Short mmCIF file of C-alpha atoms in Angstrom, two decimals:
data_model
loop_
_atom_site.label_atom_id
_atom_site.label_comp_id
_atom_site.label_asym_id
_atom_site.label_seq_id
_atom_site.Cartn_x
_atom_site.Cartn_y
_atom_site.Cartn_z
CA MET A 1 17.76 31.56 -5.11
CA ALA A 2 14.29 30.56 -3.93
CA ASN A 3 12.92 27.14 -3.04
CA VAL A 4 9.80 26.04 -4.91
CA THR A 5 6.69 24.19 -3.75
CA VAL A 6 4.58 22.53 -6.45
CA ILE A 7 0.95 21.66 -5.79
CA GLY A 8 -1.98 20.62 -7.95
CA ALA A 9 -4.61 23.37 -7.98
CA GLN A 10 -7.51 21.24 -9.22
CA TRP A 11 -8.45 17.58 -8.52
CA GLY A 12 -5.01 16.23 -9.37
CA ASP A 13 -3.80 14.90 -12.74
CA GLU A 14 -2.89 18.44 -13.85
CA GLY A 15 0.41 17.43 -15.42
CA LYS A 16 2.60 17.95 -12.33
CA GLY A 17 5.04 15.22 -13.37
CA LYS A 18 6.34 17.07 -16.42
CA ILE A 19 6.61 20.40 -14.55
CA VAL A 20 8.29 18.85 -11.52
CA ASP A 21 10.73 17.01 -13.75
CA TRP A 22 11.53 20.25 -15.57
CA LEU A 23 12.12 22.04 -12.26
CA ALA A 24 13.94 19.07 -10.71
CA SER A 25 16.62 19.26 -13.38
CA ARG A 26 17.47 22.70 -11.92
CA ALA A 27 17.05 21.83 -8.23
CA ASP A 28 19.52 20.31 -5.80
CA ALA A 29 16.93 18.25 -3.90
CA VAL A 30 13.33 17.14 -4.47
CA VAL A 31 11.01 16.20 -1.60
CA ARG A 32 7.65 14.39 -1.57
CA PHE A 33 5.72 15.63 1.50
CA GLN A 34 2.28 13.94 1.52
CA GLY A 35 0.17 11.19 -0.02
CA GLY A 36 1.35 7.75 -0.97
CA HIS A 37 1.57 5.60 -4.08
CA ASN A 38 -1.91 6.80 -5.03
CA ALA A 39 -0.14 9.69 -6.77
CA GLY A 40 0.64 9.30 -10.45
CA HIS A 41 3.29 11.30 -12.31
CA THR A 42 4.15 10.59 -15.94
CA LEU A 43 7.45 11.93 -17.28
CA VAL A 44 8.44 11.96 -20.96
CA ILE A 45 12.16 12.59 -21.49
CA ASP A 46 13.65 12.23 -24.97
CA GLY A 47 10.72 10.02 -25.93
CA GLU A 48 11.18 7.68 -22.93
CA VAL A 49 8.12 7.39 -20.66
CA TYR A 50 8.59 7.03 -16.90
CA LYS A 51 5.58 6.39 -14.64
CA LEU A 52 6.05 7.22 -10.96
CA SER A 53 3.68 6.72 -8.06
CA LEU A 54 5.79 7.06 -4.94
CA LEU A 55 9.29 8.19 -5.85
CA PRO A 56 9.93 11.93 -6.25
CA SER A 57 10.13 12.96 -9.90
CA GLY A 58 13.70 14.20 -9.45
CA ILE A 59 14.98 10.63 -9.23
CA VAL A 60 14.88 10.26 -13.03
CA SER A 61 17.13 13.27 -13.59
CA GLY A 62 19.53 12.11 -10.85
CA THR A 63 18.53 14.88 -8.44
CA MET A 64 18.73 14.05 -4.72
CA SER A 65 15.23 12.78 -3.91
CA MET A 66 13.58 12.45 -0.51
CA ILE A 67 10.35 10.92 0.77
CA GLY A 68 9.24 13.03 3.73
CA ASN A 69 7.48 12.01 6.92
CA GLY A 70 4.12 13.28 5.62
CA VAL A 71 4.02 10.39 3.12
CA VAL A 72 2.53 6.98 3.96
CA LEU A 73 4.92 4.41 2.54
CA ASP A 74 4.10 1.02 1.04
CA PRO A 75 7.51 -0.69 1.32
CA TRP A 76 6.68 -3.31 -1.30
CA ALA A 77 5.47 -0.66 -3.75
CA LEU A 78 8.73 1.22 -3.14
CA ARG A 79 10.76 -1.89 -3.90
CA ASP A 80 8.79 -2.60 -7.09
CA GLU A 81 9.01 0.98 -8.34
CA VAL A 82 12.75 1.16 -7.75
CA ALA A 83 13.20 -2.12 -9.62
CA LYS A 84 11.08 -0.88 -12.53
CA LEU A 85 13.04 2.36 -12.88
CA GLU A 86 16.36 0.54 -12.58
CA GLY A 87 15.14 -1.60 -15.47
CA GLN A 88 14.80 1.62 -17.47
CA GLY A 89 18.38 2.58 -16.70
CA VAL A 90 17.77 4.91 -13.72
CA GLU A 91 20.41 4.54 -11.00
CA ILE A 92 18.91 4.61 -7.49
CA THR A 93 21.17 4.41 -4.43
CA ALA A 94 21.33 5.73 -0.88
CA ASP A 95 23.24 8.68 -2.34
CA ASN A 96 20.26 9.96 -4.35
CA LEU A 97 17.24 8.57 -2.44
CA ALA A 98 16.35 9.11 1.22
CA VAL A 99 13.24 7.88 3.04
CA ALA A 100 12.15 9.50 6.29
CA ASP A 101 12.55 7.01 9.11
CA ASN A 102 9.35 8.35 10.72
CA CYS A 103 7.14 7.57 7.69
CA PRO A 104 4.14 5.39 8.61
CA LEU A 105 3.94 2.16 6.63
CA ILE A 106 1.06 0.98 4.44
CA LEU A 107 0.54 -2.70 5.24
CA PRO A 108 -1.47 -5.43 3.48
CA LEU A 109 -4.18 -5.06 6.15
CA HIS A 110 -4.64 -1.43 5.06
CA ARG A 111 -5.20 -2.47 1.45
CA ASP A 112 -7.66 -5.11 2.63
CA LEU A 113 -9.68 -2.61 4.63
CA ASP A 114 -9.67 -0.04 1.82
CA GLY A 115 -11.10 -2.58 -0.63
CA LEU A 116 -13.68 -3.97 1.79
CA ARG A 117 -15.04 -0.50 2.57
CA GLU A 118 -15.28 0.58 -1.06
CA THR A 119 -17.03 -2.66 -2.05
CA GLN A 120 -19.58 -2.35 0.75
CA ALA A 121 -20.24 1.33 0.02
CA GLY A 122 -21.62 0.57 -3.46
CA LYS A 123 -22.88 3.75 -5.11
CA GLY A 124 -21.72 5.78 -2.12
CA LYS A 125 -18.06 4.84 -2.55
CA ILE A 126 -15.42 7.56 -2.43
CA GLY A 127 -13.53 6.24 -5.44
CA THR A 128 -10.21 5.51 -3.73
CA THR A 129 -7.34 3.78 -5.52
CA GLY A 130 -7.75 0.84 -3.13
CA ARG A 131 -4.11 1.02 -2.10
CA GLY A 132 -4.61 1.45 1.64
CA ILE A 133 -3.74 5.14 1.85
CA GLY A 134 -6.70 6.23 3.98
CA PRO A 135 -6.52 3.37 6.52
CA ALA A 136 -2.77 3.97 6.91
CA TYR A 137 -3.36 7.65 7.74
CA GLU A 138 -6.08 6.59 10.19
CA ASP A 139 -3.60 4.38 12.03
CA LYS A 140 -1.05 7.19 12.05
CA VAL A 141 -3.52 9.54 13.73
CA GLY A 142 -4.72 6.70 15.97
CA ARG A 143 -1.12 6.27 17.19
CA ARG A 144 -0.96 2.61 16.25
CA ALA A 145 1.08 2.85 13.01
CA ILE A 146 4.18 0.82 12.27
CA ARG A 147 6.80 3.18 10.88
CA VAL A 148 9.96 2.84 8.81
CA CYS A 149 12.15 3.02 11.93
CA ASP A 150 10.29 0.00 13.36
CA LEU A 151 11.69 -2.16 10.56
CA ALA A 152 15.01 -2.11 12.43
CA HIS A 153 13.30 -3.40 15.61
CA LEU A 154 11.01 -6.17 14.37
CA ASP A 155 11.98 -8.50 17.22
CA SER A 156 10.33 -6.11 19.69
CA LEU A 157 7.26 -5.27 17.59
CA GLU A 158 4.74 -7.41 19.50
CA PRO A 159 3.26 -4.65 21.72
CA GLN A 160 2.64 -2.46 18.65
CA LEU A 161 1.13 -5.38 16.78
CA ASP A 162 -1.20 -6.01 19.74
CA ARG A 163 -2.56 -2.48 19.48
CA LEU A 164 -2.75 -2.51 15.69
CA CYS A 165 -4.40 -5.91 15.38
CA ALA A 166 -6.92 -5.28 18.16
CA HIS A 167 -8.24 -2.43 16.02
CA HIS A 168 -8.12 -4.17 12.65
CA ASP A 169 -9.37 -7.56 13.83
CA ALA A 170 -12.54 -5.90 15.12
CA LEU A 171 -13.06 -4.13 11.79
CA ARG A 172 -12.36 -7.30 9.82
CA ALA A 173 -14.86 -9.24 11.91
CA GLY A 174 -17.52 -6.74 10.83
CA PHE A 175 -16.78 -7.70 7.22
CA ASP A 176 -16.78 -11.45 8.06
CA GLN A 177 -13.04 -11.60 7.47
CA PRO A 178 -10.50 -13.62 9.51
CA PRO A 179 -8.13 -11.87 11.93
CA VAL A 180 -4.81 -10.47 10.74
CA ASP A 181 -2.22 -13.20 10.18
CA ARG A 182 0.45 -11.70 12.43
CA GLU A 183 3.14 -14.25 11.64
CA ARG A 184 2.72 -13.75 7.92
CA LEU A 185 2.82 -9.98 8.36
CA LEU A 186 6.05 -10.20 10.36
CA GLU A 187 7.56 -12.50 7.76
CA GLU A 188 6.70 -10.06 4.97
CA LEU A 189 8.15 -7.16 6.96
CA ARG A 190 11.37 -9.08 7.65
CA ASP A 191 11.67 -9.76 3.93
CA VAL A 192 11.31 -6.11 2.84
CA ALA A 193 13.05 -4.42 5.80
CA PRO A 194 16.66 -4.63 4.52
CA PHE A 195 15.68 -2.95 1.25
CA VAL A 196 13.84 -0.03 2.89
CA LEU A 197 16.42 0.48 5.62
CA ARG A 198 19.10 1.11 2.97
CA PHE A 199 17.42 4.47 2.35
CA ALA A 200 16.04 5.27 5.83
CA GLN A 201 17.31 8.34 7.68
CA PRO A 202 16.06 11.51 9.44
CA VAL A 203 15.05 13.42 6.32
CA TRP A 204 14.50 16.62 8.32
CA LYS A 205 18.19 16.54 9.30
CA ARG A 206 19.32 15.92 5.72
CA LEU A 207 17.14 18.82 4.54
CA LYS A 208 18.54 21.12 7.20
CA LYS A 209 22.03 20.41 5.90
CA VAL A 210 20.96 20.94 2.28
CA ARG A 211 19.26 24.24 3.10
CA LYS A 212 22.19 25.48 5.16
CA ALA A 213 24.43 24.91 2.14
CA GLY A 214 22.20 27.28 0.12
CA ALA A 215 20.91 24.55 -2.19
CA LYS A 216 17.63 24.84 -4.13
CA ILE A 217 14.88 22.56 -2.77
CA LEU A 218 11.80 21.52 -4.73
CA PHE A 219 8.82 20.37 -2.65
CA GLU A 220 6.66 18.02 -4.72
CA GLY A 221 2.97 17.76 -3.89
CA ALA A 222 0.65 14.94 -4.93
CA GLN A 223 -3.04 14.93 -5.86
CA GLY A 224 -4.67 18.40 -5.87
CA VAL A 225 -6.06 21.02 -3.47
CA LEU A 226 -9.66 20.03 -4.28
CA LEU A 227 -8.80 16.62 -2.82
CA ASP A 228 -7.44 18.12 0.42
CA VAL A 229 -9.03 16.43 3.45
CA ASP A 230 -9.90 19.86 4.91
CA HIS A 231 -10.32 22.15 1.92
CA GLY A 232 -11.47 19.76 -0.81
CA THR A 233 -14.86 18.42 -1.93
CA TYR A 234 -15.33 16.43 1.29
CA PRO A 235 -15.98 13.50 1.68
CA PHE A 236 -14.81 12.83 -1.89
CA VAL A 237 -11.21 13.67 -1.04
CA THR A 238 -7.89 12.02 -0.30
CA SER A 239 -6.69 11.33 3.25
CA SER A 240 -3.96 13.96 3.53
CA ASN A 241 -3.59 17.72 3.35
CA THR A 242 -2.57 18.55 -0.21
CA VAL A 243 -2.20 22.32 0.26
CA SER A 244 1.20 24.00 0.09
CA GLY A 245 1.38 24.49 3.86
CA THR A 246 1.86 20.74 4.28
CA ALA A 247 5.29 21.00 2.67
CA ALA A 248 6.61 22.30 5.99
CA SER A 249 5.10 19.68 8.32
CA GLY A 250 5.47 16.82 5.85
CA SER A 251 9.18 17.35 5.31
CA GLY A 252 10.47 18.67 8.62
CA LEU A 253 11.44 22.15 7.42
CA GLY A 254 9.71 25.27 8.69
CA PRO A 255 7.07 27.25 6.77
CA ASN A 256 9.63 29.90 5.82
CA SER A 257 11.40 27.30 3.67
CA THR A 258 8.77 26.53 1.07
CA GLY A 259 9.43 29.55 -1.18
CA PHE A 260 7.62 30.14 -4.49
CA VAL A 261 4.32 28.23 -4.59
CA LEU A 262 3.62 27.00 -8.12
CA GLY A 263 0.07 25.79 -8.70
CA ILE A 264 -0.30 23.35 -11.60
CA VAL A 265 -3.52 24.01 -13.50
CA LYS A 266 -4.89 22.22 -16.55
CA ALA A 267 -6.39 24.42 -19.30
CA TYR A 268 -9.64 22.53 -18.71
CA THR A 269 -10.79 20.45 -15.73
CA THR A 270 -10.70 16.72 -14.94
CA ARG A 271 -11.27 14.50 -11.95
CA VAL A 272 -11.06 10.77 -11.21
CA GLY A 273 -13.53 9.02 -8.95
CA SER A 274 -16.78 10.12 -7.37
CA GLY A 275 -17.86 13.55 -6.19
CA PRO A 276 -19.17 16.89 -7.46
CA PHE A 277 -17.92 18.36 -10.74
CA PRO A 278 -19.85 21.53 -11.70
CA THR A 279 -18.42 21.96 -15.23
CA GLU A 280 -18.44 18.27 -16.23
CA LEU A 281 -19.15 17.61 -19.91
CA ASN A 282 -21.12 14.46 -20.67
CA ASP A 283 -21.20 15.05 -24.41
CA GLU A 284 -19.11 14.75 -27.57
CA VAL A 285 -17.08 17.86 -26.68
CA GLY A 286 -16.04 16.37 -23.35
CA GLN A 287 -15.30 13.02 -24.96
CA GLY A 288 -13.16 14.71 -27.61
CA ILE A 289 -11.16 16.69 -25.03
CA GLY A 290 -10.64 13.50 -23.00
CA GLU A 291 -9.42 11.55 -26.02
CA ARG A 292 -7.03 14.28 -27.18
CA GLY A 293 -5.73 14.75 -23.65
CA HIS A 294 -5.30 10.98 -23.06
CA GLU A 295 -7.26 11.37 -19.85
CA PHE A 296 -6.64 8.10 -18.11
CA GLY A 297 -5.24 7.85 -14.57
CA THR A 298 -1.50 7.06 -14.30
CA VAL A 299 -2.10 4.91 -11.20
CA THR A 300 -5.49 3.32 -11.87
CA GLY A 301 -5.95 3.53 -15.63
CA ARG A 302 -9.46 4.84 -14.95
CA GLN A 303 -10.96 7.24 -17.47
CA ARG A 304 -11.05 10.76 -16.08
CA ARG A 305 -14.16 12.89 -16.10
CA VAL A 306 -13.72 16.02 -18.23
CA GLY A 307 -15.15 19.54 -18.08
CA TRP A 308 -14.55 23.19 -18.94
CA PHE A 309 -12.05 25.28 -17.02
CA ASP A 310 -13.51 26.33 -13.66
CA ALA A 311 -12.05 29.70 -12.67
CA VAL A 312 -14.09 29.75 -9.45
CA LEU A 313 -12.41 26.60 -8.15
CA VAL A 314 -8.90 27.60 -9.21
CA ARG A 315 -9.25 31.09 -7.70
CA GLN A 316 -10.30 29.36 -4.46
CA THR A 317 -7.44 26.84 -4.46
CA CYS A 318 -4.86 29.50 -5.31
CA SER A 319 -6.04 31.55 -2.34
CA ILE A 320 -6.08 28.60 0.08
CA SER A 321 -2.61 27.46 -0.97
CA GLY A 322 -1.02 30.89 -1.28
CA VAL A 323 -0.09 30.26 -4.92
CA THR A 324 2.52 32.68 -6.27
CA GLY A 325 1.99 31.75 -9.92
CA ILE A 326 0.42 28.96 -11.96
CA ALA A 327 1.73 26.59 -14.59
CA LEU A 328 -0.99 26.18 -17.21
CA THR A 329 -0.78 22.74 -18.84
CA LYS A 330 -2.37 20.99 -21.82
CA ILE A 331 -3.37 24.18 -23.65
CA ASP A 332 -2.75 22.20 -26.86
CA VAL A 333 -5.67 19.87 -26.06
CA LEU A 334 -8.07 22.77 -26.72
CA ASP A 335 -6.67 23.34 -30.22
CA GLY A 336 -9.34 23.20 -32.92
CA LEU A 337 -12.39 23.98 -30.78
CA GLU A 338 -14.67 26.66 -32.26
CA THR A 339 -15.50 28.02 -28.83
CA VAL A 340 -14.13 27.50 -25.34
CA LYS A 341 -15.91 28.17 -22.06
CA ILE A 342 -14.75 29.30 -18.62
CA CYS A 343 -16.88 28.98 -15.48
CA THR A 344 -17.01 32.35 -13.69
CA GLY A 345 -19.57 31.67 -10.96
CA TYR A 346 -22.35 29.36 -9.73
CA ARG A 347 -26.09 29.63 -9.28
CA LEU A 348 -27.69 27.94 -6.28
CA ASN A 349 -31.24 28.45 -5.03
CA GLY A 350 -31.54 31.76 -6.88
CA ASN A 351 -28.25 33.11 -5.54
CA VAL A 352 -24.93 33.63 -7.33
CA TYR A 353 -21.77 32.32 -5.65
CA ASP A 354 -18.16 33.28 -6.38
CA TYR A 355 -16.87 30.24 -4.44
CA LEU A 356 -17.79 26.58 -4.07
CA PRO A 357 -20.19 26.09 -1.13
CA THR A 358 -18.89 23.81 1.60
CA HIS A 359 -21.74 21.31 1.91
CA ALA A 360 -21.61 18.26 -0.38
CA ALA A 361 -25.32 18.54 -1.24
CA ASP A 362 -24.86 22.14 -2.42
CA GLN A 363 -21.71 21.26 -4.34
CA ALA A 364 -23.60 18.54 -6.20
CA VAL A 365 -26.30 20.86 -7.56
CA VAL A 366 -24.60 24.22 -8.24
CA GLU A 367 -25.10 25.41 -11.83
CA PRO A 368 -22.05 26.88 -13.57
CA ILE A 369 -22.18 30.35 -15.09
CA TYR A 370 -20.10 30.41 -18.27
CA GLU A 371 -18.17 32.99 -20.20
CA GLU A 372 -17.71 31.91 -23.82
CA MET A 373 -14.66 32.77 -25.92
CA GLU A 374 -13.69 32.18 -29.52
CA GLY A 375 -11.38 29.20 -29.96
CA TRP A 376 -8.36 28.82 -32.23
CA SER A 377 -7.69 26.54 -35.18
CA GLU A 378 -3.90 26.90 -35.18
CA SER A 379 -1.76 24.42 -33.24
CA THR A 380 -0.16 25.34 -29.92
CA ALA A 381 1.58 21.97 -29.58
CA GLY A 382 5.29 22.30 -28.93
CA ALA A 383 5.27 26.10 -28.70
CA ARG A 384 8.24 27.41 -26.72
CA SER A 385 7.56 31.14 -26.76
CA TYR A 386 4.52 33.34 -26.28
CA ALA A 387 4.94 34.61 -29.84
CA ASP A 388 4.36 31.07 -31.15
CA LEU A 389 0.83 30.96 -29.70
CA PRO A 390 -2.33 31.86 -31.68
CA ALA A 391 -3.89 35.20 -30.71
CA ASN A 392 -7.03 33.58 -29.30
CA ALA A 393 -4.98 31.17 -27.19
CA ILE A 394 -3.15 34.17 -25.72
CA LYS A 395 -6.50 35.84 -25.00
CA TYR A 396 -7.66 32.66 -23.24
CA ILE A 397 -4.54 32.51 -21.06
CA GLN A 398 -4.85 36.19 -20.17
CA ARG A 399 -8.51 35.78 -19.26
CA VAL A 400 -7.71 32.78 -17.08
CA GLN A 401 -5.17 34.71 -15.01
CA GLU A 402 -7.57 37.66 -14.65
CA LEU A 403 -10.36 35.42 -13.36
CA ILE A 404 -8.24 33.37 -10.95
CA GLU A 405 -6.46 36.52 -9.71
CA CYS A 406 -3.08 34.86 -10.03
CA PRO A 407 -0.41 35.26 -12.73
CA VAL A 408 0.61 32.55 -15.19
CA ALA A 409 4.27 31.72 -14.58
CA LEU A 410 4.64 29.19 -17.36
CA VAL A 411 2.64 27.37 -20.04
CA SER A 412 3.15 23.73 -21.00
CA THR A 413 2.41 22.86 -24.62
CA SER A 414 3.22 19.12 -24.73
CA PRO A 415 4.35 16.30 -22.42
CA GLU A 416 7.98 16.88 -23.45
CA ARG A 417 10.12 18.65 -20.85
CA ASP A 418 11.38 21.42 -23.14
CA ASP A 419 8.00 22.35 -24.66
CA THR A 420 7.44 25.00 -22.01
CA ILE A 421 6.91 28.76 -22.22
CA LEU A 422 8.49 30.48 -19.23
CA MET A 423 7.12 33.86 -18.17
CA ARG A 424 8.43 33.86 -14.62
CA ASP A 425 11.18 31.65 -13.19
CA PRO A 426 10.05 30.13 -9.86
CA PHE A 427 13.63 29.49 -8.77
CA VAL A 428 14.59 33.12 -9.27
CA ASP A 429 11.42 34.89 -8.10
#
């Protein structure tokens, strides 16, 4: 049986939570490998809604869940999320949750810096969640991060704090802010350390044991490829690599372990925050799609921008991430539209492009070239077989896979786990 890596193939918010939950119920272990609690996965199981930001989606189904070293971990957010899920009846123990002991920590000073930068940037802001993700990754790369393993050695943390605070105090002074309160920070870390250390271990070692036993591993990505710090719409991106290749480095297993790459793709396009969006709809059609799709961020509650399906972008992300097959979600949101459009190329300065140019200025002004198709009036909601879909919806799905040059492995027709049409089983293929 194959392992499966799930990534978002647009700007995030593609409906990964439902798909990951569906796959997690068939996996032996689920691993988060990048990002932080800026991710947002909503699961609906038997009418119960679970909102996750940091924990792997498998935790709800009782699947062994791991937070890999590629994640930046807010220990207080972890504690709060565990408490919230336990309040919903989910059992979370060291037997079903492991946290990599080499995860860098997100600290209050990271949240402070994130907010100060976004406020000062004004109209030029990136549109971050303000949760300190970017500054925490900066400290990781700058080799001044405090990590999960350091929580067991707080009495000898002073040299690391010297290095960390020298950097942050200088930045804070530029914003007319006082220096880091080191004693308060240490006190807060001492308070949360026992909780986090209950779950801390070398996740790479645990994964090696799981893989050796022949178990099925599900690698759970966050955000989307268009937010990748290298391959996304830079600088309007997240602070980590969101492509499938990160599953190897962010978990501690080699690249031959990641298996079937499933790209999650919405039947239209959305994004949260600033940045280019060639197919964005600022009209009643876009508003209607957004309302029917309940397009509000799981983490921030911000209204998502909405546009037509962009086959150029998805073909590009599928290529970059080596996607084996896609999961097409929210097809039911397009029900009732007289016509639907798919972007097949861009015009820029008299030239036609079959990819998104790299420079931000070019990305901001490309004009989409559309192919228009007849819509469908019948409902696709809750369909569980291809035969249940309207003919025009089938034509739309077929055209999508032709244009993105990647097959559709499954189609999601509602937020419920079982409302899924399976054409190709990722865990078998």
